[in-house]
Structure formats: structure tokens, C-alpha cells
Coordinates of C-alpha atoms and ligand atoms in Angstrom, one line a residue:
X1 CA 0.0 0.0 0.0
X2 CA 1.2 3.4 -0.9
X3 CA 0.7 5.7 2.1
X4 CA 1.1 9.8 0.6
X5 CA 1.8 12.0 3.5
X6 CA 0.6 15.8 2.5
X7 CA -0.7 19.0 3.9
X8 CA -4.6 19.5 3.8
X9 CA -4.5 22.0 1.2
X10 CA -2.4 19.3 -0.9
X11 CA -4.7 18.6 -4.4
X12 CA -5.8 15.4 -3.7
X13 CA -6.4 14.9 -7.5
X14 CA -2.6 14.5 -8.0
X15 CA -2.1 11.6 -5.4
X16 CA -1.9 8.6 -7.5
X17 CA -4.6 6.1 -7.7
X18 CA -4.4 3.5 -5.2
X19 CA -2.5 5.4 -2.7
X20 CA -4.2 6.4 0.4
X21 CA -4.1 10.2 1.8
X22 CA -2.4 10.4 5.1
X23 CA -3.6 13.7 6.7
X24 CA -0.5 14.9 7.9
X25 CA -2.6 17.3 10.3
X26 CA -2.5 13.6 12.4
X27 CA -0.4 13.2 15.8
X28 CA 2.0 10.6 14.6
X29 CA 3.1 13.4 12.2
X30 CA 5.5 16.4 13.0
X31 CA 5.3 19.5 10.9
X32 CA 8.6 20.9 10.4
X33 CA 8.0 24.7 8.9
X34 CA 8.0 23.4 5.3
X35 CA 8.1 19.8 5.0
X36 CA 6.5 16.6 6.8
X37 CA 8.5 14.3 8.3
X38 CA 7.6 10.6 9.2
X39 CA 7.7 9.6 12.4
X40 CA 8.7 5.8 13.3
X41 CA 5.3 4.6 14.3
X42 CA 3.9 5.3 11.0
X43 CA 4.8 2.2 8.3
X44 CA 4.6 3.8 4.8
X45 CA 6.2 2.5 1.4
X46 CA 6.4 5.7 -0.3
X47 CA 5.9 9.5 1.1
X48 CA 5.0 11.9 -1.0
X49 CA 5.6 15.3 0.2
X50 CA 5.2 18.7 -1.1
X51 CA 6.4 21.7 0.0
X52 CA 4.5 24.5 1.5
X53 CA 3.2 27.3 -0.5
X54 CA 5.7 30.3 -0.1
X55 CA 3.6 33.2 1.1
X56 CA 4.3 36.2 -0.6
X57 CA 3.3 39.6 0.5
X58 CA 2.6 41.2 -3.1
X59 CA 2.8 45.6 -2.5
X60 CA 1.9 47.7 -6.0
X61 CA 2.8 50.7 -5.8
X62 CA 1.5 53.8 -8.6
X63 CA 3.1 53.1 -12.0
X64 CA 1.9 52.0 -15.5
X65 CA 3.3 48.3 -14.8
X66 CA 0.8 47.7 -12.5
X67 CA -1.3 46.5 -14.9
X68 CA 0.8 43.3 -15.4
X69 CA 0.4 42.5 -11.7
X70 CA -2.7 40.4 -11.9
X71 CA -0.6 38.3 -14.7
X72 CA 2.2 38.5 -12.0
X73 CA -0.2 36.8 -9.5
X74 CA -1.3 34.0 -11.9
X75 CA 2.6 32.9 -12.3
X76 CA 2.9 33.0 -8.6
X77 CA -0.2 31.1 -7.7
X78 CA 1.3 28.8 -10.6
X79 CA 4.4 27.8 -8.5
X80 CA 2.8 27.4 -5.3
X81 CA 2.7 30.6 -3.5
X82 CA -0.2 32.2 -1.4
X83 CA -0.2 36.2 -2.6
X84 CA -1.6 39.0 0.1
X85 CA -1.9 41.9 -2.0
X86 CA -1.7 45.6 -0.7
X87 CA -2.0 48.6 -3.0
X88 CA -0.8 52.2 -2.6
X89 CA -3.7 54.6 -3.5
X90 CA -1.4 55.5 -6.4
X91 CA -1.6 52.0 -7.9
X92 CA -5.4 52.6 -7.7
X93 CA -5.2 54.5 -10.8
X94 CA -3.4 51.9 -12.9
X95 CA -5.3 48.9 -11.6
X96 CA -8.5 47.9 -10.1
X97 CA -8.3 46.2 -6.8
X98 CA -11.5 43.7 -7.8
X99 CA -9.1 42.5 -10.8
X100 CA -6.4 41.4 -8.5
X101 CA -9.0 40.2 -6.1
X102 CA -10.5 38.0 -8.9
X103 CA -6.6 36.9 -9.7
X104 CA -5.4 36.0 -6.1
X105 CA -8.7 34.8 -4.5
X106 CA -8.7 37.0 -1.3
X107 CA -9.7 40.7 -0.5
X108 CA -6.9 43.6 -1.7
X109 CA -5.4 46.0 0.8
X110 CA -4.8 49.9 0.4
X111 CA -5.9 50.9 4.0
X112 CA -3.5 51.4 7.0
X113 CA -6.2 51.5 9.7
X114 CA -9.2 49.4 7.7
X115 CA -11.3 48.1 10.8
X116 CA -12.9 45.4 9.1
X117 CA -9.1 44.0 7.4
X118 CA -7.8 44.5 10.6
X119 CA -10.5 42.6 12.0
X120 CA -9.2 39.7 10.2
X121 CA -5.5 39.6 9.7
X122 CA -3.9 43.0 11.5
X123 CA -1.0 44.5 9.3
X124 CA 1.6 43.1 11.7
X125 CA 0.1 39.9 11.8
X126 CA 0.2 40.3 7.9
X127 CA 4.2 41.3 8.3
X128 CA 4.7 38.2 10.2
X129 CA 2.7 35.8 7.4
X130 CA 4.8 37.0 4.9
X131 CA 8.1 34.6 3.8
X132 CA 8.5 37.2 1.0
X133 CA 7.6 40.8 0.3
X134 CA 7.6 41.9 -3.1
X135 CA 7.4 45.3 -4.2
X136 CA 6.3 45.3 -8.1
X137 CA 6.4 48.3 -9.6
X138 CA 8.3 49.9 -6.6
X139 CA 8.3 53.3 -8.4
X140 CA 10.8 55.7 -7.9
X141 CA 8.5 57.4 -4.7
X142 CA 8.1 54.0 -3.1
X143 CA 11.8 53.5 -3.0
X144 CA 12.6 56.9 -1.8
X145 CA 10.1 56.4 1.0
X146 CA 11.2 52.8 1.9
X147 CA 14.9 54.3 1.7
X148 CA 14.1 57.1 4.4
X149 CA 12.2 54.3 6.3
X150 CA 8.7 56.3 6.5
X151 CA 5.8 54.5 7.4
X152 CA 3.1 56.7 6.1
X153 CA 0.7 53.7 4.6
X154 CA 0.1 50.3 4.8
X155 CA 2.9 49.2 2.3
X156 CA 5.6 51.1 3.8
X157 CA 4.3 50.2 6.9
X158 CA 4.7 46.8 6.5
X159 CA 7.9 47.1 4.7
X160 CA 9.1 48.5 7.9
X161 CA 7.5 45.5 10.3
X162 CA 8.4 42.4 8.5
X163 CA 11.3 40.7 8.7
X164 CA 11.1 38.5 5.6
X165 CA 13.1 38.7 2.6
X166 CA 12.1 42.5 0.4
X167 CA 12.4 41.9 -3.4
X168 CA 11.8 45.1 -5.3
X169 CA 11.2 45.6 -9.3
X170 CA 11.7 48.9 -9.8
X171 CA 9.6 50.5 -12.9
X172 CA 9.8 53.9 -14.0
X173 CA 11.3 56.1 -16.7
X174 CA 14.9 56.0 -17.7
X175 CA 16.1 59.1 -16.4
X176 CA 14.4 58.8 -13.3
X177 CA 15.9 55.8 -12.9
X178 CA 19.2 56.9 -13.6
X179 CA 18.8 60.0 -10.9
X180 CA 21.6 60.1 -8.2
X181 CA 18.8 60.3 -5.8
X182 CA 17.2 57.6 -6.8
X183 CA 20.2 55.2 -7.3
X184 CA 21.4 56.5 -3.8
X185 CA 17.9 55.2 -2.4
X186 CA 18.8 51.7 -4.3
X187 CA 22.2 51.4 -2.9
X188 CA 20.7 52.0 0.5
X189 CA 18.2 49.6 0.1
X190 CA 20.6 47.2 -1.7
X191 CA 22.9 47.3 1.9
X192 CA 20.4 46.5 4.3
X193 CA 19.4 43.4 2.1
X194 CA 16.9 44.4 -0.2
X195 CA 16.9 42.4 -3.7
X196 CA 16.9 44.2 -6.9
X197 CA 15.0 42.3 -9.3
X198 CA 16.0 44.5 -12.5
X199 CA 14.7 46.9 -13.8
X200 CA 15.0 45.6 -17.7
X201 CA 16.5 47.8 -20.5
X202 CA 13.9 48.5 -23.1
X203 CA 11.1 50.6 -24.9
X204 CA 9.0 52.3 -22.1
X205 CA 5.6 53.4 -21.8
X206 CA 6.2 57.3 -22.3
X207 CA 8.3 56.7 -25.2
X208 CA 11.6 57.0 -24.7
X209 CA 14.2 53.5 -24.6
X210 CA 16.7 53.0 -21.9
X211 CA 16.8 51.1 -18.0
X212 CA 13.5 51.7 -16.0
X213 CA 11.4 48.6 -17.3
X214 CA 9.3 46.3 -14.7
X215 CA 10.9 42.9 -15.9
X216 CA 8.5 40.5 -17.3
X217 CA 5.7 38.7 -14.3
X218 CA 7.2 35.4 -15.5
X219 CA 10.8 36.5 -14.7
X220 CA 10.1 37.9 -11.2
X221 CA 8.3 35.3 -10.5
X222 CA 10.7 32.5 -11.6
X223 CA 13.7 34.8 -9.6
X224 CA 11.6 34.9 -6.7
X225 CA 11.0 31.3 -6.4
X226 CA 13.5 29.9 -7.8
X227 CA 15.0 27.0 -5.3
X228 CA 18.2 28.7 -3.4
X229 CA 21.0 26.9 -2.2
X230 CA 20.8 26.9 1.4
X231 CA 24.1 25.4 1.8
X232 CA 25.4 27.1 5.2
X233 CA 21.7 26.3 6.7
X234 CA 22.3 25.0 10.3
X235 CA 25.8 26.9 10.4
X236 CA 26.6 29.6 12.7
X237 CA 28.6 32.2 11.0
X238 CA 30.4 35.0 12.9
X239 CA 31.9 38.3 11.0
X240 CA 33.9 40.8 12.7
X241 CA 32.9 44.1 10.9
X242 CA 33.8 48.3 10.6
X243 CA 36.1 50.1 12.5
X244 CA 37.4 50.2 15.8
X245 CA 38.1 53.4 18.2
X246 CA 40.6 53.4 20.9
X247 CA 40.0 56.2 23.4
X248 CA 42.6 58.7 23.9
X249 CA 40.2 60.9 26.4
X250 CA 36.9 61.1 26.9
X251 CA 36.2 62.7 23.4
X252 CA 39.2 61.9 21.2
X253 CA 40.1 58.4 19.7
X254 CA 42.5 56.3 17.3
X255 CA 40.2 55.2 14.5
X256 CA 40.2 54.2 10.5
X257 CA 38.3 54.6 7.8
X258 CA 36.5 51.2 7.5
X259 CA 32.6 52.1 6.9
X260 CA 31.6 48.3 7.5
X261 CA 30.5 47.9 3.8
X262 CA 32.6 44.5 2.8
X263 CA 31.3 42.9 6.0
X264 CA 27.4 43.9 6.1
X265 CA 27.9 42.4 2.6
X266 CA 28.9 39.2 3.5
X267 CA 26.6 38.8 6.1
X268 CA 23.5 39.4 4.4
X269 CA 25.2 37.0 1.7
X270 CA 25.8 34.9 3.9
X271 CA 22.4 35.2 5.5
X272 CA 20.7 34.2 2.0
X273 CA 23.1 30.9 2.0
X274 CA 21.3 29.8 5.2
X275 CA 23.7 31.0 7.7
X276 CA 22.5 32.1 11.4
X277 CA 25.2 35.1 11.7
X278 CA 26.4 37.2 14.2
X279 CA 28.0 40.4 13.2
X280 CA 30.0 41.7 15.5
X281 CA 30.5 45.4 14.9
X282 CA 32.3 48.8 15.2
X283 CA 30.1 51.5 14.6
X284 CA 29.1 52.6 11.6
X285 CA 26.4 54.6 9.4
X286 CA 25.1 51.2 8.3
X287 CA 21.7 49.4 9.1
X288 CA 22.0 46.0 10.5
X289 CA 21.2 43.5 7.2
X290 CA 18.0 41.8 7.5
X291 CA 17.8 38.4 10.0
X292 CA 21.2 39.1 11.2
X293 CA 22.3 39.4 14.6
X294 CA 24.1 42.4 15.7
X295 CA 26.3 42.9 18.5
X296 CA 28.1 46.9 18.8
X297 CA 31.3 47.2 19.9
X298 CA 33.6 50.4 20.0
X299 CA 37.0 49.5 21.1
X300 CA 39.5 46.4 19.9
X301 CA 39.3 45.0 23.2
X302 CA 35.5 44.9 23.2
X303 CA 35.8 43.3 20.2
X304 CA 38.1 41.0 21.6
X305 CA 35.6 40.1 24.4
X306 CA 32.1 40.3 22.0
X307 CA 34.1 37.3 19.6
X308 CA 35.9 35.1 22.0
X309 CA 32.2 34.7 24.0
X310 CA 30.5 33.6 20.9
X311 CA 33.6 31.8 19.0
X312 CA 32.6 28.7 20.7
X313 CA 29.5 28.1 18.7
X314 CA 30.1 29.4 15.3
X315 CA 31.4 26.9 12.2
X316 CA 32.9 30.1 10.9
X317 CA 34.9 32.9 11.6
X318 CA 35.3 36.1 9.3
X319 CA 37.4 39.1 10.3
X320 CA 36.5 42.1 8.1
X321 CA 37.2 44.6 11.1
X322 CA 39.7 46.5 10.7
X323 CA 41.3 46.7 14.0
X324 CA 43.2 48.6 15.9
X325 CA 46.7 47.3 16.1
X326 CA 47.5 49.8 19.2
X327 CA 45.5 51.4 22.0
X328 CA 46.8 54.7 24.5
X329 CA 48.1 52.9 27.3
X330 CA 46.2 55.2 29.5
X331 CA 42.8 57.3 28.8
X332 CA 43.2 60.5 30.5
X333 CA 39.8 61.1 32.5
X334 CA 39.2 64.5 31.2
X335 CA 39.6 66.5 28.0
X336 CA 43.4 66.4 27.6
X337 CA 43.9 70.4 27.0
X338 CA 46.4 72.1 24.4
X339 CA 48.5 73.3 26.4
X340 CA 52.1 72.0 25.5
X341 CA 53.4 72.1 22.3
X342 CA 53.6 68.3 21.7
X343 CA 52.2 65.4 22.9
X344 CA 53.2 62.0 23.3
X345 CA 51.0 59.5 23.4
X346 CA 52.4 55.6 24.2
X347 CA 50.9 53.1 23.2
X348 CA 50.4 49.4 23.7
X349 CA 50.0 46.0 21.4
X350 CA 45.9 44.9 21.2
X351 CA 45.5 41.2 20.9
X352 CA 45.5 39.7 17.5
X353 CA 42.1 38.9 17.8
X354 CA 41.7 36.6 14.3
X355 CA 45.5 35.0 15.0
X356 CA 44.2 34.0 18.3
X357 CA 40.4 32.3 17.0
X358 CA 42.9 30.1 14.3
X359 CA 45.2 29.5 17.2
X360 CA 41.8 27.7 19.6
X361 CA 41.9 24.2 20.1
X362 CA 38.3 23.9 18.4
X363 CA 39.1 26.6 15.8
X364 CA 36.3 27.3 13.6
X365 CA 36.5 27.5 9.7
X366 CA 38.8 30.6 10.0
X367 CA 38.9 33.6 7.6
X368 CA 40.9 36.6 7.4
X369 CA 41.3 39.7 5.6
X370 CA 44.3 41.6 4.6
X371 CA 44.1 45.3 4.1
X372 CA 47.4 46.2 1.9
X373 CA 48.8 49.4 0.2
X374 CA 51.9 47.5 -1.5
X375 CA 52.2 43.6 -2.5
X376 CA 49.4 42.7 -1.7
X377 CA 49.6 38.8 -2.4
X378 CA 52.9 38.8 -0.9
X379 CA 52.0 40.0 2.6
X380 CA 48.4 38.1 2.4
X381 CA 50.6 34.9 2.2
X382 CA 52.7 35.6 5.2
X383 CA 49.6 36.2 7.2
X384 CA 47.9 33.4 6.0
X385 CA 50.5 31.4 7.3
X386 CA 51.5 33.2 10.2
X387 CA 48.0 33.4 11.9
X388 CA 47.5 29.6 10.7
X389 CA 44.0 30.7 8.7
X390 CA 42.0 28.3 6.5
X391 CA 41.4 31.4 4.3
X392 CA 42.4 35.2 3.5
X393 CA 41.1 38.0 1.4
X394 CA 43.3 40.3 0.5
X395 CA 43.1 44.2 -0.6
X396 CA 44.3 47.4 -2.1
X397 CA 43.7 50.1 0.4
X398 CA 44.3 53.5 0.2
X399 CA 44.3 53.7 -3.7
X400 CA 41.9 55.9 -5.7
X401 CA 39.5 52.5 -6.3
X402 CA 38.3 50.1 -3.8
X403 CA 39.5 49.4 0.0
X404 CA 38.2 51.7 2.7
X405 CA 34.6 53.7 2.7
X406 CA 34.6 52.5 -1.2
X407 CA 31.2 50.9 -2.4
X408 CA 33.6 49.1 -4.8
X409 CA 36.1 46.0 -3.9
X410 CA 38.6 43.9 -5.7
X411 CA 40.2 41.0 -3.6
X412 CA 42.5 38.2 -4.0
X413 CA 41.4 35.3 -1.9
X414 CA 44.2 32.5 -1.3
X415 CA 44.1 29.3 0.5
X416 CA 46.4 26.7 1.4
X417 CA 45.9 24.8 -2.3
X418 CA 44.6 27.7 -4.5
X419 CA 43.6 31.3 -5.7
X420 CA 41.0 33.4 -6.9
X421 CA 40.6 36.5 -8.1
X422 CA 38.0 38.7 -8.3
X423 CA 37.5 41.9 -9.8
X424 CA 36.7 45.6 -9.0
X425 CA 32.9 45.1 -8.2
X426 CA 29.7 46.5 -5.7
X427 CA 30.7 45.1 -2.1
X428 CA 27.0 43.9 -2.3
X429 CA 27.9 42.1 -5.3
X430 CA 31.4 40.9 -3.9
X431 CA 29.9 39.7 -0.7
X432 CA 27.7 37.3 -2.4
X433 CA 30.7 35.7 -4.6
X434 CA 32.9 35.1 -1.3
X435 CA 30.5 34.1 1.0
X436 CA 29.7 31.1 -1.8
X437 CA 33.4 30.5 -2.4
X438 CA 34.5 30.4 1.5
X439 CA 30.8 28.2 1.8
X440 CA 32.5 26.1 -0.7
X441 CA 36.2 26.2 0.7
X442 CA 34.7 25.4 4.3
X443 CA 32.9 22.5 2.5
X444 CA 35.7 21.2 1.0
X445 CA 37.2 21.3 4.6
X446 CA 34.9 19.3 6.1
X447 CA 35.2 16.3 3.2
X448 CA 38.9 16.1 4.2
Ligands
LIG501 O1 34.7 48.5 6.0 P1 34.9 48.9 4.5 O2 34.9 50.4 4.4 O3 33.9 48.3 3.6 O4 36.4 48.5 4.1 C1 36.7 47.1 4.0 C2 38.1 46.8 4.5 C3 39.1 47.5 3.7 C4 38.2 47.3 6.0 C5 38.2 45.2 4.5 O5 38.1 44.8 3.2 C6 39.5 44.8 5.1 O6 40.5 44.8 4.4 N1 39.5 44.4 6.4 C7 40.7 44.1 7.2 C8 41.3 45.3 7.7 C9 42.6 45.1 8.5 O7 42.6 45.4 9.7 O8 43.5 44.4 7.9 P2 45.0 44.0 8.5 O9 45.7 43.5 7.4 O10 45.5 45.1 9.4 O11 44.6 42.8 9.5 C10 44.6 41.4 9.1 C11 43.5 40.7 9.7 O12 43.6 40.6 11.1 C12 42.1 41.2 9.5 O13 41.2 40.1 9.2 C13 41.7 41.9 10.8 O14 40.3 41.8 11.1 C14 42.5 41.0 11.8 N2 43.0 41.7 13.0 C15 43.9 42.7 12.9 C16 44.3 43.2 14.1 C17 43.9 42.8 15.3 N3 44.3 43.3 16.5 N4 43.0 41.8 15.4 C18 42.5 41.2 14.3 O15 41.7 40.3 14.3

């Protein structure tokens, strides 16, 4: 007998004949987020299983694309998602909230304070449903808005409550697109873990050809679904990010320019691999990327202190800080005044924070950085070797391109067996394509 284990809303129609439904709403079952799993009681020959309809959270905002959202729906529905849609007023005007109603089965949303859709499911209960929230169009307004972080209707509002994955297609003309304001508001959103999907390149609705286009309801919806390699799933990842300060007095301190970029990068990359991280970080301008934890630190020591409590439990270790090498020996109590000509300050050795996380007995996957103004793969090598690091990634700084406060990188990333290069690119961007390759390298680890 051919027992098929599925959610209630499973179609029954597609559970071949002679099999018999197992309700997996019954005790001897336990539901596991987004799969079933068989307990040992239950004797089966063959389990069926489906995954769980992704629920995406579908916001329109005011632009002439809206009218290919109710197609948009239809290919979403066709992969097995559950679409809430809300509508800024603006998107009123380009489509009618019964046609999406007819095309995603349940009542539209445009209201912040709607008693009666309150009534049902409350916009932060809504937040929470969501697994995705997908912003198509997101005109040039509704990125500027969710860029400032305003929360002035029920979109934005949600944008602002839920912590699930924000996918925006932008839509709007060419040289709107191309406005510094505008591509100011993406790279924001881009850095706290927002996902561009497009825009396309093409003939536009007032006319004119160039970048602004909605990409087609069949590509967004295919990008959006698409299965992702959750490789680093049940890992613990911990990045060291930004700079550090080391007091001199109470208002001066030793600092750099690190902004914190390359490592909010790779922890909303590796975020999207799976990862549970912990960023442990010196302060900077720079929101915390979405689902990632976020300890502050100021000073190298605190640092110190914030990794070698959490070292214990991570699979992988990533210093992108850049640290302070020295601190003052003393911090004078009060505002040290200019009264003498000079000033000497002394000051003492931190620890080597990342030398001494390779050096544990139960050292995590380790991964270092290399911050260089002159031969660059040269002194990367020594301190790969000298810290004893699984990894390094090594960089320019202080040239006219890349390194420090840049929002573009270029590293060289060596390991014991190999190299790989990667060119001048977005740290968003650049993130991504380490965190896979150190995913992969740390795999690769684990085989031996
Ligand atoms: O933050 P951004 O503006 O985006 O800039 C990114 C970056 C240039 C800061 C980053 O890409 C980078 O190079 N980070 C390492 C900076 C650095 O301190 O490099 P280093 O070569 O001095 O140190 C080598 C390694 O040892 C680094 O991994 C560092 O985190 C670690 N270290 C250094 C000193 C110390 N006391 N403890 C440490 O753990």
C-alpha cells in the first residue's frame, strides 16, 4: 500500500490512484516549517511530500506596470505561492483592486487603519505571514520612502514590520531611474538586504528607450521562487565588521576609515546561504542587514571580548574589522587640554584577535582579511600562514579605487591549495561571490 503523507491543502487529485491520503494534520506526524516528516510509528512504502506554498506579501505601488500584476499573480499562484496583495492609492489608478481580487482569490489591501481588514488579519500579523515581500512596480516614490524608512501607509508600513526577505522591481522612466537620488535610495536599500529584481532595458511606456522597465511577471516570479542553495543552513557564522576606536580621552580616539561595507555584505550574503550570523560590529552609518544578529562594539578589546564569547558556537569565523593594532596605554579622564606644544602619546600592542580564534583548540573555519597598500599577495601569504588561517582576502587600500569607505572591492582570496581573483565590483555584489566561495572552501574542509 502506498501511504502519501501531505498538507490538507495538498490537491488530492494529483495523489496517484491506489495510494491512500495520510492527513498529515495527524499526531504521529510532525510538521517541520515546510516539510513533513515521518515519524517511526507510521509504516509507509512511499511518502509523498510537497512543499509549502511560499507566502508572498505582493505591494503595487503607482506606475503603468501595474497592470501586469494580476498576470504577476497568476505565475505565482502557478508555483505554489499564497499572494496578500496591498496597493498604494497611487496603484489605484493603474489597476483595479477587484481585478487582483478575482486573480489572487482573497480581498486587496490599500488601507492602514481598515477596521474590518484589521479585523481579520492586522497589518503586523500580515508582516509576520509573509516569507516574501515583493514590491512590483516599486516606483521611484516607493523607493525613496522605503529608503528614508517612512511609514506613512500600509505598504511602507509593513515594509518597515516584516522581517522577511524585500524583493523590489523597480519601474519607471529612464532618467528617473538613472537619478543620483534615486540610485542613492537603491544602494541603501541594496545594503540593508533588499533584492533588486531588475529593472529591464527596453522601450518604455512614455516613449523613450533606456533602463527603467518592470521585468516581465514570469521573470520575477521565476527569480523569486527559484530554489536557493541553502548550503550554510544549520551553520553559525560569525563576521567581525567596521572600524574600531581606541580612546585617547573622553572625546578623542585612534580610528580608520572602514565604513563596514565588505562585512554587512557578507553577512546578508551569507544570510541568504542559510547561515544564522552574528555580526560583531564597530560603529558605523550602516543598518543591520536583514535576519542578522548584531552585537556593537567600540573598542578592539571589546571586540576581543564580544568574539571570544561567541567563538565557541560558530562553524565560521570572518574578520572584516579593521582593527586597531595599538591602544593609548592610559585614557586620560578628562579632555586632555592644548597646552604643550607636543604630545606623546604611548601606546600598547591589542591582541591579535583573528590570530588568536585560528590558534583555539576547536578553531572554527577561519577567515581573514588583509588590508594592503603594496604587495598585496605577498603580505596576504605571510599572514595566512603566520595566523595559521584556513582562508584570507586580500586588498588594495588607500588607492583611488576600492578598500576603505569605497562601495567598490577587488580582492585576492588565497588558501592553502589555491587562488581566486575577483575583480573591481559592488561590495554587495562581492559579498555574495565570497561568501559562496568560503561556503564552498569550508565544504571542501569538512570532506577532508
Ligand atoms: O569596511 P569597509 O569600508 O567596507 O572596508 C573594507 C576593509 C578594507 C576594511 C576590509 O576589506 C579589510 O581589508 N578588512 C581588514 C582590515 C585590517 O585590519 O587588515 P589587517 O591586514 O590590518 O589585519 C589582518 C586581519 O587581522 C584582518 O582580518 C583583521 O580583522 C584581523 N585583526 C587585525 C588586528 C587585530 N588586532 N586583530 C585582528 O583580528
Amino acid at each position: 500500500m502506498l501511504l502519501v503523507v501531505c498538507p490538507r491543502w495538498f490537491d488530492s487529485r494529483l495523489v496517484p490512484r491506489g495510494c491512500v491520503l495520510f492527513d498529515s494534520t495527524d499526531a504521529s506526524l510532525r510538521y517541520n516549517r515546510d516539510r513533513f516528516i515521518l515519524l517511526e510509528s507510521v509504516r509507509t512504502d512511499c511518502i509523498v511530500t510537497q512543499q509549502a506554498a511560499t507566502k508572498i506579501l505582493l505591494g503595487i505601488s503607482g506606475g503603468i506596470a501595474a497592470y501586469k500584476t494580476p498576470d504577476l499573480i497568476r505565475r505565482l499562484r502557478e508555483r505554489n505561492a499564497e499572494v496578500e496583495v496591498v496597493m498604494t492609492r497611487a496603484a489605484e489608478s493603474f489597476v483595479t483592486p477587484l481585478s487582483l481580487q478575482a486573480v489572487c482569490g482573497r480581498s486587496v489591501r490599500s488601507a492602514l487603519l481598515d477596521p474590518q481588514a484589521e479585523a481579520g488579519m492586522d497589518h503586523i500579523e500580515l508582516a509576520r505571514w509573509a516569507d516574501h515581500l515583493l514590491v512590483a512596480p516599486a516606483s521611484a516614490h516607493l523607493l525613496a520612502r522605503l529608503a528614508l524608512g517612512l511609514a506613512d501607509d500600509l505598504l511602507t508600513t509593513l515594509a518597515l514590520a516584516t522581517t522577511a526577505p524585500v524583493w523590489l522591481a523597480p519601474a519607471m522612466n529612464h532618467q528617473m531611474w538613472l537619478h543620483p537620488a534615486t540610485q542613492a535610495n537603491v544602494q541603501l536599500l541594496s545594503a540593508r538586504g533588499c533584492v533588486l529584481l531588475g529593472p529591464g532595458s527596453g522601450s518604455q511606456a512614455c516613449g523613450e528607450i533606456g533602463p527603467g522597465r518592470m521585468l516581465e511577471p514570469l521573470d520575477i516570479a521565476e527569480r523569486l521562487l527559484a530554489p536557493r542553495p541553502q548550503c550554510m543552513a544549520g551553520r553559525h557564522v560569525l563576521i567581525t565588521a567596521g572600524p574600531t576606536q581606541e580612546a585617547i580621552d573622553p572625546v578623542r580616539y585612534i580610528g580608520n576609515r572602514s565604513s563596514g561595507k565588505m562585512g554587512y555584505a557578507l553577512a546578508a550574503a551569507f544570510t541568504e546561504l542559510g547561515a544564522r550570523v552574528t555580526l560583531v560590529s564597530g560603529p558605523t552609518a550602516l543598518a543591520c542587514p536583514l535576519g542578522v544578529e548584531r552585537v556593537s562594539i567600540e573598542s578592539a578589546g571589546q571586540l576581543y571580548e564580544a568574539v571570544m564569547q561567541r567563538v565557541q558556537t560558530c562553524s565560521l569565523f570572518v574578520a572584516t574589522a579593521a582593527v586597531a593594532d595599538y591602544r593609548p596605554q592610559d585614557v586620560v579622564a578628562t579632555k586632555i587640554k592644548k597646552e604643550a606644544s607636543s604630545l606623546t602619546l604611548t601606546l600598547v600592542r591589542n591582541p591579535d584577535i583573528l590570530a588568536e580564534v585560528a590558534a583555539l583548540p576547536e578553531a572554527p573555519f577561519t577567515v581573514g582579511f588583509a588590508a594592503e597598500t603594496d604587495a598585496v599577495e605577498q603580505h596576504a601569504m605571510e599572514k595566512l600562514q603566520a595566523k595559521g588561517l584556513d582562508m584570507i582576502a586580500a586588498n588594495l587600500v588607500g588607492a583611488e579605487h576600492g578598500g576603505f569607505g569605497a562601495d567598490d572591492n577587488a580582492l585576492i582570496v588565497l588558501w592553502h591549495a589555491g587562488r581566486q581573483v575577483f575583480p573591481m565590483m559592488p561590495k554587495v555584489r562581492l559579498g555574495k561571490e565570497l561568501a559562496k566561495l568560503i561556503a564552498d572552501r569550508y565544504a571542501a574542509s569538512l570532506a577532508n
